[in-house]
mmCIF file with all atom_site columns, N, CA and C in Angstrom:
data_model
loop_
_atom_site.group_PDB
_atom_site.id
_atom_site.type_symbol
_atom_site.label_atom_id
_atom_site.label_alt_id
_atom_site.label_comp_id
_atom_site.label_asym_id
_atom_site.label_entity_id
_atom_site.label_seq_id
_atom_site.pdbx_PDB_ins_code
_atom_site.Cartn_x
_atom_site.Cartn_y
_atom_site.Cartn_z
_atom_site.occupancy
_atom_site.B_iso_or_equiv
_atom_site.pdbx_formal_charge
_atom_site.auth_seq_id
_atom_site.auth_comp_id
_atom_site.auth_asym_id
_atom_site.auth_atom_id
_atom_site.pdbx_PDB_model_num
ATOM 1   N N  . MET A 1 1  ? 17.051  11.045  -13.681 1.00 0.00 ? 267 MET A N  1
ATOM 2   C CA . MET A 1 1  ? 16.128  10.984  -12.553 1.00 0.00 ? 267 MET A CA 1
ATOM 3   C C  . MET A 1 1  ? 16.917  11.062  -11.250 1.00 0.00 ? 267 MET A C  1
ATOM 4   N N  . ARG A 1 2  ? 16.392  11.787  -10.296 1.00 0.00 ? 268 ARG A N  1
ATOM 5   C CA . ARG A 1 2  ? 17.081  11.949  -9.020  1.00 0.00 ? 268 ARG A CA 1
ATOM 6   C C  . ARG A 1 2  ? 17.021  10.670  -8.199  1.00 0.00 ? 268 ARG A C  1
ATOM 7   N N  . GLU A 1 3  ? 17.993  10.527  -7.331  1.00 0.00 ? 269 GLU A N  1
ATOM 8   C CA . GLU A 1 3  ? 18.028  9.374   -6.429  1.00 0.00 ? 269 GLU A CA 1
ATOM 9   C C  . GLU A 1 3  ? 16.930  9.530   -5.383  1.00 0.00 ? 269 GLU A C  1
ATOM 10  N N  . GLN A 1 4  ? 16.255  8.428   -5.070  1.00 0.00 ? 270 GLN A N  1
ATOM 11  C CA . GLN A 1 4  ? 15.183  8.475   -4.082  1.00 0.00 ? 270 GLN A CA 1
ATOM 12  C C  . GLN A 1 4  ? 15.756  8.440   -2.676  1.00 0.00 ? 270 GLN A C  1
ATOM 13  N N  . THR A 1 5  ? 15.097  9.147   -1.776  1.00 0.00 ? 271 THR A N  1
ATOM 14  C CA . THR A 1 5  ? 15.479  9.084   -0.366  1.00 0.00 ? 271 THR A CA 1
ATOM 15  C C  . THR A 1 5  ? 14.998  7.747   0.189   1.00 0.00 ? 271 THR A C  1
ATOM 16  N N  . PRO A 1 6  ? 15.590  7.279   1.290   1.00 0.00 ? 272 PRO A N  1
ATOM 17  C CA . PRO A 1 6  ? 15.130  6.001   1.864   1.00 0.00 ? 272 PRO A CA 1
ATOM 18  C C  . PRO A 1 6  ? 13.640  6.003   2.184   1.00 0.00 ? 272 PRO A C  1
ATOM 19  N N  . SER A 1 7  ? 13.135  7.122   2.689   1.00 0.00 ? 273 SER A N  1
ATOM 20  C CA . SER A 1 7  ? 11.712  7.210   3.020   1.00 0.00 ? 273 SER A CA 1
ATOM 21  C C  . SER A 1 7  ? 10.844  7.083   1.779   1.00 0.00 ? 273 SER A C  1
ATOM 22  N N  . LEU A 1 8  ? 11.207  7.804   0.729   1.00 0.00 ? 274 LEU A N  1
ATOM 23  C CA . LEU A 1 8  ? 10.439  7.740   -0.508  1.00 0.00 ? 274 LEU A CA 1
ATOM 24  C C  . LEU A 1 8  ? 10.513  6.349   -1.118  1.00 0.00 ? 274 LEU A C  1
ATOM 25  N N  . ALA A 1 9  ? 11.675  5.733   -1.079  1.00 0.00 ? 275 ALA A N  1
ATOM 26  C CA . ALA A 1 9  ? 11.831  4.387   -1.627  1.00 0.00 ? 275 ALA A CA 1
ATOM 27  C C  . ALA A 1 9  ? 10.933  3.398   -0.879  1.00 0.00 ? 275 ALA A C  1
ATOM 28  N N  . ALA A 1 10 ? 10.861  3.520   0.432   1.00 0.00 ? 276 ALA A N  1
ATOM 29  C CA . ALA A 1 10 ? 10.010  2.638   1.236   1.00 0.00 ? 276 ALA A CA 1
ATOM 30  C C  . ALA A 1 10 ? 8.538   2.865   0.912   1.00 0.00 ? 276 ALA A C  1
ATOM 31  N N  . GLU A 1 11 ? 8.149   4.119   0.749   1.00 0.00 ? 277 GLU A N  1
ATOM 32  C CA . GLU A 1 11 ? 6.757   4.425   0.412   1.00 0.00 ? 277 GLU A CA 1
ATOM 33  C C  . GLU A 1 11 ? 6.399   3.898   -0.970  1.00 0.00 ? 277 GLU A C  1
ATOM 34  N N  . MET A 1 12 ? 7.318   4.035   -1.910  1.00 0.00 ? 278 MET A N  1
ATOM 35  C CA . MET A 1 12 ? 7.065   3.515   -3.263  1.00 0.00 ? 278 MET A CA 1
ATOM 36  C C  . MET A 1 12 ? 6.921   1.998   -3.240  1.00 0.00 ? 278 MET A C  1
ATOM 37  N N  . GLU A 1 13 ? 7.724   1.326   -2.441  1.00 0.00 ? 279 GLU A N  1
ATOM 38  C CA . GLU A 1 13 ? 7.636   -0.134  -2.323  1.00 0.00 ? 279 GLU A CA 1
ATOM 39  C C  . GLU A 1 13 ? 6.281   -0.536  -1.741  1.00 0.00 ? 279 GLU A C  1
ATOM 40  N N  . THR A 1 14 ? 5.797   0.218   -0.766  1.00 0.00 ? 280 THR A N  1
ATOM 41  C CA . THR A 1 14 ? 4.480   -0.049  -0.184  1.00 0.00 ? 280 THR A CA 1
ATOM 42  C C  . THR A 1 14 ? 3.383   0.098   -1.228  1.00 0.00 ? 280 THR A C  1
ATOM 43  N N  . VAL A 1 15 ? 3.464   1.144   -2.025  1.00 0.00 ? 281 VAL A N  1
ATOM 44  C CA . VAL A 1 15 ? 2.467   1.357   -3.086  1.00 0.00 ? 281 VAL A CA 1
ATOM 45  C C  . VAL A 1 15 ? 2.502   0.196   -4.083  1.00 0.00 ? 281 VAL A C  1
ATOM 46  N N  . LYS A 1 16 ? 3.698   -0.221  -4.478  1.00 0.00 ? 282 LYS A N  1
ATOM 47  C CA . LYS A 1 16 ? 3.822   -1.343  -5.425  1.00 0.00 ? 282 LYS A CA 1
ATOM 48  C C  . LYS A 1 16 ? 3.241   -2.618  -4.838  1.00 0.00 ? 282 LYS A C  1
ATOM 49  N N  . GLU A 1 17 ? 3.548   -2.897  -3.565  1.00 0.00 ? 283 GLU A N  1
ATOM 50  C CA . GLU A 1 17 ? 3.019   -4.102  -2.915  1.00 0.00 ? 283 GLU A CA 1
ATOM 51  C C  . GLU A 1 17 ? 1.493   -4.053  -2.821  1.00 0.00 ? 283 GLU A C  1
ATOM 52  N N  . THR A 1 18 ? 0.966   -2.864  -2.528  1.00 0.00 ? 284 THR A N  1
ATOM 53  C CA . THR A 1 18 ? -0.485  -2.716  -2.400  1.00 0.00 ? 284 THR A CA 1
ATOM 54  C C  . THR A 1 18 ? -1.182  -2.964  -3.738  1.00 0.00 ? 284 THR A C  1
ATOM 55  N N  . TYR A 1 19 ? -0.660  -2.391  -4.815  1.00 0.00 ? 285 TYR A N  1
ATOM 56  C CA . TYR A 1 19 ? -1.257  -2.614  -6.132  1.00 0.00 ? 285 TYR A CA 1
ATOM 57  C C  . TYR A 1 19 ? -1.101  -4.065  -6.575  1.00 0.00 ? 285 TYR A C  1
ATOM 58  N N  . ALA A 1 20 ? 0.020   -4.689  -6.250  1.00 0.00 ? 286 ALA A N  1
ATOM 59  C CA . ALA A 1 20 ? 0.214   -6.099  -6.594  1.00 0.00 ? 286 ALA A CA 1
ATOM 60  C C  . ALA A 1 20 ? -0.815  -6.967  -5.865  1.00 0.00 ? 286 ALA A C  1
ATOM 61  N N  . ALA A 1 21 ? -1.095  -6.634  -4.615  1.00 0.00 ? 287 ALA A N  1
ATOM 62  C CA . ALA A 1 21 ? -2.096  -7.380  -3.856  1.00 0.00 ? 287 ALA A CA 1
ATOM 63  C C  . ALA A 1 21 ? -3.479  -7.220  -4.480  1.00 0.00 ? 287 ALA A C  1
ATOM 64  N N  . ILE A 1 22 ? -3.816  -6.015  -4.906  1.00 0.00 ? 288 ILE A N  1
ATOM 65  C CA . ILE A 1 22 ? -5.104  -5.785  -5.568  1.00 0.00 ? 288 ILE A CA 1
ATOM 66  C C  . ILE A 1 22 ? -5.189  -6.632  -6.833  1.00 0.00 ? 288 ILE A C  1
ATOM 67  N N  . ASN A 1 23 ? -4.127  -6.646  -7.607  1.00 0.00 ? 289 ASN A N  1
ATOM 68  C CA . ASN A 1 23 ? -4.124  -7.410  -8.857  1.00 0.00 ? 289 ASN A CA 1
ATOM 69  C C  . ASN A 1 23 ? -4.240  -8.907  -8.622  1.00 0.00 ? 289 ASN A C  1
ATOM 70  N N  . ARG A 1 24 ? -3.763  -9.383  -7.469  1.00 0.00 ? 290 ARG A N  1
ATOM 71  C CA . ARG A 1 24 ? -3.898  -10.808 -7.121  1.00 0.00 ? 290 ARG A CA 1
ATOM 72  C C  . ARG A 1 24 ? -5.234  -11.089 -6.444  1.00 0.00 ? 290 ARG A C  1
ATOM 73  N N  . ASN A 1 25 ? -6.004  -10.044 -6.181  1.00 0.00 ? 291 ASN A N  1
ATOM 74  C CA . ASN A 1 25 ? -7.252  -10.139 -5.424  1.00 0.00 ? 291 ASN A CA 1
ATOM 75  C C  . ASN A 1 25 ? -6.981  -10.669 -4.014  1.00 0.00 ? 291 ASN A C  1
ATOM 76  N N  . ASP A 1 26 ? -5.860  -10.248 -3.446  1.00 0.00 ? 292 ASP A N  1
ATOM 77  C CA . ASP A 1 26 ? -5.410  -10.671 -2.124  1.00 0.00 ? 292 ASP A CA 1
ATOM 78  C C  . ASP A 1 26 ? -5.772  -9.573  -1.126  1.00 0.00 ? 292 ASP A C  1
ATOM 79  N N  . ILE A 1 27 ? -6.992  -9.642  -0.621  1.00 0.00 ? 293 ILE A N  1
ATOM 80  C CA . ILE A 1 27 ? -7.507  -8.589  0.254   1.00 0.00 ? 293 ILE A CA 1
ATOM 81  C C  . ILE A 1 27 ? -6.702  -8.467  1.558   1.00 0.00 ? 293 ILE A C  1
ATOM 82  N N  . PRO A 1 28 ? -6.365  -9.569  2.243   1.00 0.00 ? 294 PRO A N  1
ATOM 83  C CA . PRO A 1 28 ? -5.562  -9.414  3.465   1.00 0.00 ? 294 PRO A CA 1
ATOM 84  C C  . PRO A 1 28 ? -4.225  -8.698  3.227   1.00 0.00 ? 294 PRO A C  1
ATOM 85  N N  . ALA A 1 29 ? -3.550  -9.012  2.136   1.00 0.00 ? 295 ALA A N  1
ATOM 86  C CA . ALA A 1 29 ? -2.288  -8.333  1.822   1.00 0.00 ? 295 ALA A CA 1
ATOM 87  C C  . ALA A 1 29 ? -2.538  -6.870  1.469   1.00 0.00 ? 295 ALA A C  1
ATOM 88  N N  . PHE A 1 30 ? -3.679  -6.586  0.876   1.00 0.00 ? 296 PHE A N  1
ATOM 89  C CA . PHE A 1 30 ? -4.034  -5.214  0.517   1.00 0.00 ? 296 PHE A CA 1
ATOM 90  C C  . PHE A 1 30 ? -4.280  -4.365  1.765   1.00 0.00 ? 296 PHE A C  1
ATOM 91  N N  . VAL A 1 31 ? -5.085  -4.856  2.680   1.00 0.00 ? 297 VAL A N  1
ATOM 92  C CA . VAL A 1 31 ? -5.468  -4.042  3.838   1.00 0.00 ? 297 VAL A CA 1
ATOM 93  C C  . VAL A 1 31 ? -4.391  -3.955  4.903   1.00 0.00 ? 297 VAL A C  1
ATOM 94  N N  . LYS A 1 32 ? -3.361  -4.799  4.843   1.00 0.00 ? 298 LYS A N  1
ATOM 95  C CA . LYS A 1 32 ? -2.314  -4.725  5.871   1.00 0.00 ? 298 LYS A CA 1
ATOM 96  C C  . LYS A 1 32 ? -1.562  -3.398  5.825   1.00 0.00 ? 298 LYS A C  1
ATOM 97  N N  . HIS A 1 33 ? -1.657  -2.681  4.723   1.00 0.00 ? 299 HIS A N  1
ATOM 98  C CA . HIS A 1 33 ? -0.967  -1.401  4.588   1.00 0.00 ? 299 HIS A CA 1
ATOM 99  C C  . HIS A 1 33 ? -1.793  -0.227  5.116   1.00 0.00 ? 299 HIS A C  1
ATOM 100 N N  . PHE A 1 34 ? -3.016  -0.496  5.538   1.00 0.00 ? 300 PHE A N  1
ATOM 101 C CA . PHE A 1 34 ? -3.872  0.558   6.063   1.00 0.00 ? 300 PHE A CA 1
ATOM 102 C C  . PHE A 1 34 ? -3.724  0.666   7.572   1.00 0.00 ? 300 PHE A C  1
ATOM 103 N N  . ASP A 1 35 ? -4.130  1.781   8.097   1.00 0.00 ? 301 ASP A N  1
ATOM 104 C CA . ASP A 1 35 ? -4.109  1.994   9.539   1.00 0.00 ? 301 ASP A CA 1
ATOM 105 C C  . ASP A 1 35 ? -5.038  0.978   10.206  1.00 0.00 ? 301 ASP A C  1
ATOM 106 N N  . PRO A 1 36 ? -4.596  0.299   11.262  1.00 0.00 ? 302 PRO A N  1
ATOM 107 C CA . PRO A 1 36 ? -5.445  -0.696  11.926  1.00 0.00 ? 302 PRO A CA 1
ATOM 108 C C  . PRO A 1 36 ? -6.718  -0.109  12.527  1.00 0.00 ? 302 PRO A C  1
ATOM 109 N N  . GLN A 1 37 ? -6.741  1.195   12.759  1.00 0.00 ? 303 GLN A N  1
ATOM 110 C CA . GLN A 1 37 ? -7.927  1.840   13.317  1.00 0.00 ? 303 GLN A CA 1
ATOM 111 C C  . GLN A 1 37 ? -8.946  2.213   12.249  1.00 0.00 ? 303 GLN A C  1
ATOM 112 N N  . MET A 1 38 ? -8.610  1.968   10.991  1.00 0.00 ? 304 MET A N  1
ATOM 113 C CA . MET A 1 38 ? -9.518  2.321   9.903   1.00 0.00 ? 304 MET A CA 1
ATOM 114 C C  . MET A 1 38 ? -10.795 1.473   9.980   1.00 0.00 ? 304 MET A C  1
ATOM 115 N N  . ARG A 1 39 ? -11.915 2.098   9.681   1.00 0.00 ? 305 ARG A N  1
ATOM 116 C CA . ARG A 1 39 ? -13.190 1.393   9.653   1.00 0.00 ? 305 ARG A CA 1
ATOM 117 C C  . ARG A 1 39 ? -13.801 1.570   8.266   1.00 0.00 ? 305 ARG A C  1
ATOM 118 N N  . ALA A 1 40 ? -14.315 0.486   7.742   1.00 0.00 ? 306 ALA A N  1
ATOM 119 C CA . ALA A 1 40 ? -14.991 0.548   6.440   1.00 0.00 ? 306 ALA A CA 1
ATOM 120 C C  . ALA A 1 40 ? -16.455 0.908   6.675   1.00 0.00 ? 306 ALA A C  1
ATOM 121 N N  . SER A 1 41 ? -16.979 1.756   5.808   1.00 0.00 ? 307 SER A N  1
ATOM 122 C CA . SER A 1 41 ? -18.404 2.074   5.879   1.00 0.00 ? 307 SER A CA 1
ATOM 123 C C  . SER A 1 41 ? -18.946 2.040   4.454   1.00 0.00 ? 307 SER A C  1
ATOM 124 N N  . PRO A 1 42 ? -19.935 1.172   4.237   1.00 0.00 ? 308 PRO A N  1
ATOM 125 C CA . PRO A 1 42 ? -20.494 1.061   2.879   1.00 0.00 ? 308 PRO A CA 1
ATOM 126 C C  . PRO A 1 42 ? -21.131 2.372   2.427   1.00 0.00 ? 308 PRO A C  1
ATOM 127 N N  . PRO A 1 43 ? -21.122 2.621   1.135   1.00 0.00 ? 309 PRO A N  1
ATOM 128 C CA . PRO A 1 43 ? -21.718 3.868   0.638   1.00 0.00 ? 309 PRO A CA 1
ATOM 129 C C  . PRO A 1 43 ? -23.208 3.936   0.851   1.00 0.00 ? 309 PRO A C  1
#
């Protein structure tokens, strides 16, 4: 497997942290990785 670039490694860590937060049902930790300007709209 090829060595990851620093940018890719950081992005992978973010993805892992986000999924870990979902698994803990930790919504604040989950949404901290989203853009602060994001707005939720129910379906």
